Every structure is written in C-alpha cells, then in structure tokens.
Coordinates of C-alpha atoms in Angstrom, one line a residue:
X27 CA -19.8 29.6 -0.7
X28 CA -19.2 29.8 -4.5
X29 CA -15.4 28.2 -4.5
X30 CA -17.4 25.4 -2.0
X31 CA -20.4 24.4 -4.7
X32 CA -17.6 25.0 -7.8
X33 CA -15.9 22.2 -5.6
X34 CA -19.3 20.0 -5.2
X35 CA -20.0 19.7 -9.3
X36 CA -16.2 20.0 -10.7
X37 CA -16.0 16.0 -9.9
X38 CA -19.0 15.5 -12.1
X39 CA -17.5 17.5 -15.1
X40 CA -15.0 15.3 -14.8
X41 CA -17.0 12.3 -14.7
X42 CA -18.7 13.5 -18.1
X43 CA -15.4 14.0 -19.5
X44 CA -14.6 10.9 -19.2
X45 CA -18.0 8.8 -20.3
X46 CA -17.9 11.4 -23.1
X47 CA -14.2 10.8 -24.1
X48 CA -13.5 14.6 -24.3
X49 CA -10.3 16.4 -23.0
X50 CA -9.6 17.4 -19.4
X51 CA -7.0 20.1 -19.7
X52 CA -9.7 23.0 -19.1
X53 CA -10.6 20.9 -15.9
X54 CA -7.2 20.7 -14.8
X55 CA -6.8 24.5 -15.5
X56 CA -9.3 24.9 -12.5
X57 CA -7.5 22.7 -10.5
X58 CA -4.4 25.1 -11.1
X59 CA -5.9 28.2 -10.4
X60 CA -7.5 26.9 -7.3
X61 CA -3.7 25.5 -6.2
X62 CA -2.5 28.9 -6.9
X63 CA -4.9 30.3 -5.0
X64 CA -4.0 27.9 -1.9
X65 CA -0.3 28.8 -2.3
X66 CA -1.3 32.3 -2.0
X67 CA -4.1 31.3 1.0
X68 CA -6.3 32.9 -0.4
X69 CA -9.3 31.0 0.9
X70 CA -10.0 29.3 3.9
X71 CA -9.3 26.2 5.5
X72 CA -13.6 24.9 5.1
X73 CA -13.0 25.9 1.3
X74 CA -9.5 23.9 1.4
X75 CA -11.2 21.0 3.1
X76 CA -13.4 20.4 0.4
X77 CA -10.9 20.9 -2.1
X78 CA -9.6 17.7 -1.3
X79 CA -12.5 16.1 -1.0
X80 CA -13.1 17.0 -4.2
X81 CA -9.5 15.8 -5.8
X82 CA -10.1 12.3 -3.9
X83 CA -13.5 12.1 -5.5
X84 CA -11.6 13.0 -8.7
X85 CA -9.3 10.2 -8.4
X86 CA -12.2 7.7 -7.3
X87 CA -13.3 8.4 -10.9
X88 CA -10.3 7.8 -13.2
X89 CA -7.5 6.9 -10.9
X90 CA -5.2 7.8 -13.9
X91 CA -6.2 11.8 -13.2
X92 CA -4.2 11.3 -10.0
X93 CA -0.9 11.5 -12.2
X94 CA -2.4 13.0 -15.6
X95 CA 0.3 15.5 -17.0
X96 CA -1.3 18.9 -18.7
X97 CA -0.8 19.8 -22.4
X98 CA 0.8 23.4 -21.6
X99 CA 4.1 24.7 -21.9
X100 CA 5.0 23.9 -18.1
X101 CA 3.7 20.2 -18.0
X102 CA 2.1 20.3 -14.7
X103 CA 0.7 17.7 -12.4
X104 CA -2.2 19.5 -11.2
X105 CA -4.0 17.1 -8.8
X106 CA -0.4 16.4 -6.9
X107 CA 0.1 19.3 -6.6
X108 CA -2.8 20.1 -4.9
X109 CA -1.8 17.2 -2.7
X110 CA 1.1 18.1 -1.5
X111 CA 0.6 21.8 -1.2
X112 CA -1.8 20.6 1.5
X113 CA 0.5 18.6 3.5
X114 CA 2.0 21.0 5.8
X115 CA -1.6 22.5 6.7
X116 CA -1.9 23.2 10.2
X117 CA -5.9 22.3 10.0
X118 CA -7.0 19.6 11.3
X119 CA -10.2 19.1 9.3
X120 CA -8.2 19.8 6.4
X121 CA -5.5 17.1 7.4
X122 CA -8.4 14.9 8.2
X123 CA -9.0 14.8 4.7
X124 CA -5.6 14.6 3.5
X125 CA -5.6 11.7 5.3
X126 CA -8.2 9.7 3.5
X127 CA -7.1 10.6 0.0
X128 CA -4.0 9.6 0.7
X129 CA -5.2 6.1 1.7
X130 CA -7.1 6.3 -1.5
X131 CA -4.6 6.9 -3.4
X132 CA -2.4 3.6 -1.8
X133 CA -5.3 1.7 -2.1
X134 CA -6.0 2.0 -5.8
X135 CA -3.7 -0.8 -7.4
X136 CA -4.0 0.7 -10.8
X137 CA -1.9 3.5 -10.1
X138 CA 1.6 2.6 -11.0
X139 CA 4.1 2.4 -8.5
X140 CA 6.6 5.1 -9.6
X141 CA 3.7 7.7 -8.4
X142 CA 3.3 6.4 -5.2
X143 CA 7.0 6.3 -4.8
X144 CA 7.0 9.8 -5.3
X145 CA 4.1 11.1 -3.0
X146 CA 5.8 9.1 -0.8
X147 CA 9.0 10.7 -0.4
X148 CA 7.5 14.2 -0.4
X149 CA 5.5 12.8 2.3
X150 CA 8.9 12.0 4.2
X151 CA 10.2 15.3 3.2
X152 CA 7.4 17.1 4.6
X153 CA 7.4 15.4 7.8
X154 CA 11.2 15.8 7.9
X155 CA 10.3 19.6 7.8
X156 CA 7.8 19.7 10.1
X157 CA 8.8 21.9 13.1
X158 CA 6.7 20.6 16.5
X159 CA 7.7 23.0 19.3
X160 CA 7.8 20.8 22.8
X161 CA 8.6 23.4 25.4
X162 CA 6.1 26.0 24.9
X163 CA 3.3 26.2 27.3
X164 CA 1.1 28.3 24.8
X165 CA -2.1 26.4 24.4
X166 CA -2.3 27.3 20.8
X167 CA 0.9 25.8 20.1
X168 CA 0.1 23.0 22.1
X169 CA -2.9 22.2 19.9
X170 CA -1.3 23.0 16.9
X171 CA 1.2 20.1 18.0
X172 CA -1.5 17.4 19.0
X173 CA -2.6 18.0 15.7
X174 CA 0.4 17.6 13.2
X175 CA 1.8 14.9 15.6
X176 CA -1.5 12.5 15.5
X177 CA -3.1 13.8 11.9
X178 CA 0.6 12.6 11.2
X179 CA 0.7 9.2 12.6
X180 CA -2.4 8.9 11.2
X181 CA -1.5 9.4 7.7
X182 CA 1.4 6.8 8.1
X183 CA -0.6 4.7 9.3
X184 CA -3.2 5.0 6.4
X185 CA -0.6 3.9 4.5
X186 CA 0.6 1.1 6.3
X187 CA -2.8 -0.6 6.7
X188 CA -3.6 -0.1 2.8
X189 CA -0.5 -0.4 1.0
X190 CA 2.1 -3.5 2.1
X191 CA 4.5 -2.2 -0.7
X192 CA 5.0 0.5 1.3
X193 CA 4.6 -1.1 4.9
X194 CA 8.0 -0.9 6.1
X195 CA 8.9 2.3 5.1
X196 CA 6.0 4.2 6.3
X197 CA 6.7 2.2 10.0
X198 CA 10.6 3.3 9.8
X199 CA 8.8 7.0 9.1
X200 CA 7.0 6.6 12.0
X201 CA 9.8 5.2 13.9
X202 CA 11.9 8.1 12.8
X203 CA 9.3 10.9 13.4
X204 CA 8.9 9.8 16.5
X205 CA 12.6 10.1 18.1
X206 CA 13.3 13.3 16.0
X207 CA 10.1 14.9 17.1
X208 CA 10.1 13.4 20.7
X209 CA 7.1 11.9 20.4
X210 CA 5.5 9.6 23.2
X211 CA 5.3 6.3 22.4
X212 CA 2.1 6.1 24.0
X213 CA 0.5 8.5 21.0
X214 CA 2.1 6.5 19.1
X215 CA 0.7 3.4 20.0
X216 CA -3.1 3.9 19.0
X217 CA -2.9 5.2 15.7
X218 CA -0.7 1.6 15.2
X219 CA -3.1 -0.6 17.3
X220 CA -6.2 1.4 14.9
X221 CA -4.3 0.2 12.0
X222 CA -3.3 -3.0 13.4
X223 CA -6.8 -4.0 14.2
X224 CA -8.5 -2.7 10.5
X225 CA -6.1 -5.2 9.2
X226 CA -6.4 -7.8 11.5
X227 CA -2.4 -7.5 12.0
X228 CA -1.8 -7.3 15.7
X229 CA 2.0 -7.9 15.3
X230 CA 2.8 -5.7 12.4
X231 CA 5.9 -4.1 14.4
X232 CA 7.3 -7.8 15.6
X233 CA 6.9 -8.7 11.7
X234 CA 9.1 -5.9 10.9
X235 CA 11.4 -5.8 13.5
X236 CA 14.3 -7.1 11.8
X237 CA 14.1 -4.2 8.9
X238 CA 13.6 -1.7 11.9
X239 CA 16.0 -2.5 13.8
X240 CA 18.8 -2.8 10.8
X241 CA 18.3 0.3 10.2
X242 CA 18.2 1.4 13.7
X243 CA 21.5 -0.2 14.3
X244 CA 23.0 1.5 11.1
X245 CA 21.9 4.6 11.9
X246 CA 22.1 8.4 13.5
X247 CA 20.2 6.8 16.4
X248 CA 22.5 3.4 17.3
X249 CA 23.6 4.8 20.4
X250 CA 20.0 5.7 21.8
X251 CA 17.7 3.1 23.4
X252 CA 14.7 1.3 20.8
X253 CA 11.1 2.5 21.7
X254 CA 10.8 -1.0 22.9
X255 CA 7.3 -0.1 24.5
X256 CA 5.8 -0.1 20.4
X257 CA 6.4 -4.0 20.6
X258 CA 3.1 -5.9 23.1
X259 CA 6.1 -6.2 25.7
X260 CA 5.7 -5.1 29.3
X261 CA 9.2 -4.0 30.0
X262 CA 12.5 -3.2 28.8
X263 CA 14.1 -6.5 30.1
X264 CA 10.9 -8.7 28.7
X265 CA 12.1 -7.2 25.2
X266 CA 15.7 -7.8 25.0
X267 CA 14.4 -11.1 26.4
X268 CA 12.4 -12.1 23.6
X269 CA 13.8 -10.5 21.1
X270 CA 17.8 -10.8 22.0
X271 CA 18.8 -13.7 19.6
X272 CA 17.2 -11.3 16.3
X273 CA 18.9 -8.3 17.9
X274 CA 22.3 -9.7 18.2
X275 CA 22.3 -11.5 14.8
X276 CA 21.2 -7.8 12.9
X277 CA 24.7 -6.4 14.7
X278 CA 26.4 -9.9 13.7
X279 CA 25.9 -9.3 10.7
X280 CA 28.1 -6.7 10.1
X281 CA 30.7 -8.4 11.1
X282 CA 31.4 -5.8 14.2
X283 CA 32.4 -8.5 17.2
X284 CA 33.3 -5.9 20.0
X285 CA 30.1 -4.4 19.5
X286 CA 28.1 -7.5 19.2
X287 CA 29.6 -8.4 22.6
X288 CA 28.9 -5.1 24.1
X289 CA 25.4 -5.3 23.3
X290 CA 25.2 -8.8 24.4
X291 CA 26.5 -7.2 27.6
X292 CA 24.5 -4.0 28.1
X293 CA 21.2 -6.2 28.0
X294 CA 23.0 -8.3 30.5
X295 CA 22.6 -11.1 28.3
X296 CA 25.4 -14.3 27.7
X297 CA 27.2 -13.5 24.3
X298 CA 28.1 -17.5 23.8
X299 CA 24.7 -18.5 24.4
X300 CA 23.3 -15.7 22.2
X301 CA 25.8 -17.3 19.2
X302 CA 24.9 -20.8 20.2
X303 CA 21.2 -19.7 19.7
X304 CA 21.4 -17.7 16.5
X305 CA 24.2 -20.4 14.9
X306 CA 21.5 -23.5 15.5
X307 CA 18.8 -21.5 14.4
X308 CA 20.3 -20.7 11.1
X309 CA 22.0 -24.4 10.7
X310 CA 18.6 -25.6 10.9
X311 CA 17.2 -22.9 8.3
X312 CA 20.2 -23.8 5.7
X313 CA 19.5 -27.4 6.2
X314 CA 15.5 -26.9 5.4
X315 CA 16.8 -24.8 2.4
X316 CA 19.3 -27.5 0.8

C-alpha cells in the first residue's frame, strides 16, 4: 500500500520540479531504487502496474524525462529502464499498461527520434526472446501464452497506429512474430483491424505490402507460404490474383529470372503476361515522371 501511494504523488514532485525549475536527480534516485527493486521482484505485479502508470504520467509531464540522463558516476536512464525491465512481464494488467506508455511515448513528437529508435529495437529484442510454448496442454501456460501473444500484438500495434515513422517496421515485427511464434493469423487479425479502424486505415497491410513482402522474399522465410489471409482477401488464389504483378516485380528486381519464373509458375500464373503487365505499368510511371 505504501510503494502504491509513493507511486500516486511521485508524478506531482515531479511536476513541481519542473514549474519550480529545481533538479530531478533525487527523483530519478527513486525511480532507481524502485527498478532495482523490480529486477529483484520484490514487489508485486498491482505495485508494478502502477509503476508504469506512474512513469507514463511522468513523461506526460516533461516528455524530455523520458530520456533524461542522471548526474552520477553510472549515467543512468532511469525511466527506460524501468520500461524495458517491464517488457518481458508475464502480467497482463501490467502489460496492459506497458502498452499505453508505449503509445505515449510514439505519440509525443517532441521526443527525438534516436530514443524511439532505441526502445524500439529492445522492443524487437524482447519479442525475439520471448519463449511461447504451443504444445503444452497446461492451462496455465496456455494463459500465460494468450497473454504475451495478444498484449504483444497489441503493443505493435500501438505503435503502428500512433507512430508512421515506425509503421513498417512494427508490421514486419508483427509479421515476423507471427511465423516464428506460430501464431494464428486470425489473432492476428483484430489487434490490426483495432488499429486499422482508430486510424481510419483499413488497408494498412496492402499499403505496405511491397516493403513486406521484399523482405519476405529476401529472407529466412522465402521458401514458406505469405500469411495471405492478413490482406481483406478471401483466398489464397484471390491474393496471388490481385496482387501477382507487385509480387513478381519485388523477385524481378533482383534480377533472379529462374526464380521469377518459378514463382510465376507455382501461383499458376502466365510469366509473359506477368512482364507484359509490370513492363507497361512502369513505362507509364517513367513517362508521368519525365
């Protein structure tokens, strides 16, 4: 109960600090000690909950605190650090509110970039790490799972929908997680259509296809069939349909023939009339250009 109400009024030290101009390093002391305490679980998962409530109500109030750097010998980063000492929590209240500092944190355009970048790729890392167990039939583990895998998606998706700097990356994330974890496509699918519709973006995957599938192609996961069922397409055959001419010119342009035409052939698709479609189209585009 104490650790929870030294939680509710830190944020409004903080606050003071600031309208009073006065240093913050004592603050971000507590911060520390409470991240060491974490490391060390040595407090529960209602007491780490509000935690991060209170670092995103921290940030709210000078974004710059996100990313502020103490005065001591070690140089620490106390409120990312807290951050990312909570990502691989196995709560889901506490993931819950991961989840909305994170899109806090992407949403606030005065935090430069370069921090960003770098949640961001410890965000990858940790969901590189993450170890989802499909075979076991222990409904604790199974519960465990629905909650990493969707708090997960989740999370990329809070991304997506407030950051498009990041867009991409955070779809190929959830692209990735997906096959490596063996995720169904259908879980998949709402946290994008949630995110879709909060943007008013119904066709954010078809807008990105072309960077998806590049890296698809160039990838550890060439050989394996696209989750076509992400894309508003009713079948395998209505995707390759649609989307064949794209599809090809991505493996075109790496100059591999044989396996452009193999492609073109496994779809059951007409290599020539493939080129003849993709060779018009960007005629036309380099005419408009010139």
């Amino acid at each position: 109960m104490v650790i929870r109400y030294i939680f509710d009024i830190l944020p409004y030290f903080f606050s003071y600090a600031l309208s009073h101009n006065y240093k913050i390093d004592n603050l971000m002391d507590i911060i520390m000690h409470f991240n060491k305490l974490q490391s060390e679980k040595k407090y529960g998962f209602i007491a780490h909950k509000e935690f991060i409530k209170c670092l995103t109500e921290i940030i709210y109030i000078n974004p710059s605190y996100f990313y502020y750097i103490t005065h001591n010998a070690l140089n620490q980063m106390p409120i990312i650090e807290g951050i990312l000492i909570s990502l691989n929590s196995s709560s889901f209240l506490v993931r819950i509110e991961i989840i909305k500092c994170i899109q806090n944190i992407y949403s606030i355009k005065t935090i430069p970039f370069k921090w960003k970048e770098m949640l961001f790729k410890q965000i990858e890392e940790s969901i590189d790490k993450l170890i989802i167990n499909n075979e076991s039939d222990d409904k604790v583990k199974i519960d465990k799972k629905e909650i990493i895998t969707r708090s997960t998606l989740l999370m990329l998706s809070a991304i997506i929908s407030t950051s498009g700097t990041f867009q991409c990356r955070a779809l190929l994330t959830m692209l990735r997680f997906s096959i490596d974890k063996k995720v169904d496509n259908q879980i998949i699918s709402k946290p994008i259509n949630i995110m879709a519709n909060q943007i008013d973006y119904s066709s954010i995957i078809e807008d990105n296809l072309s960077y998806l599938m590049t890296y698809w192609f160039n990838s550890k996961y060439s050989s394996q069939l696209f989750p076509w069922n992400l894309i508003q397409c009713k079948s395998e055959e209505e995707f390759y349909k649609i989307y064949s001419d794209s599809l090809t010119f991505i493996k075109f342009q790496n100059l591999e023939l044989s396996s452009t035409i193999s492609f073109c052939s496994s779809i059951k698709l007409s290599f020539e009339q493939i080129s003849e479609n993709i060779f018009s189209t960007n005629f036309i585009m380099v005419i408009v250009l010139y």
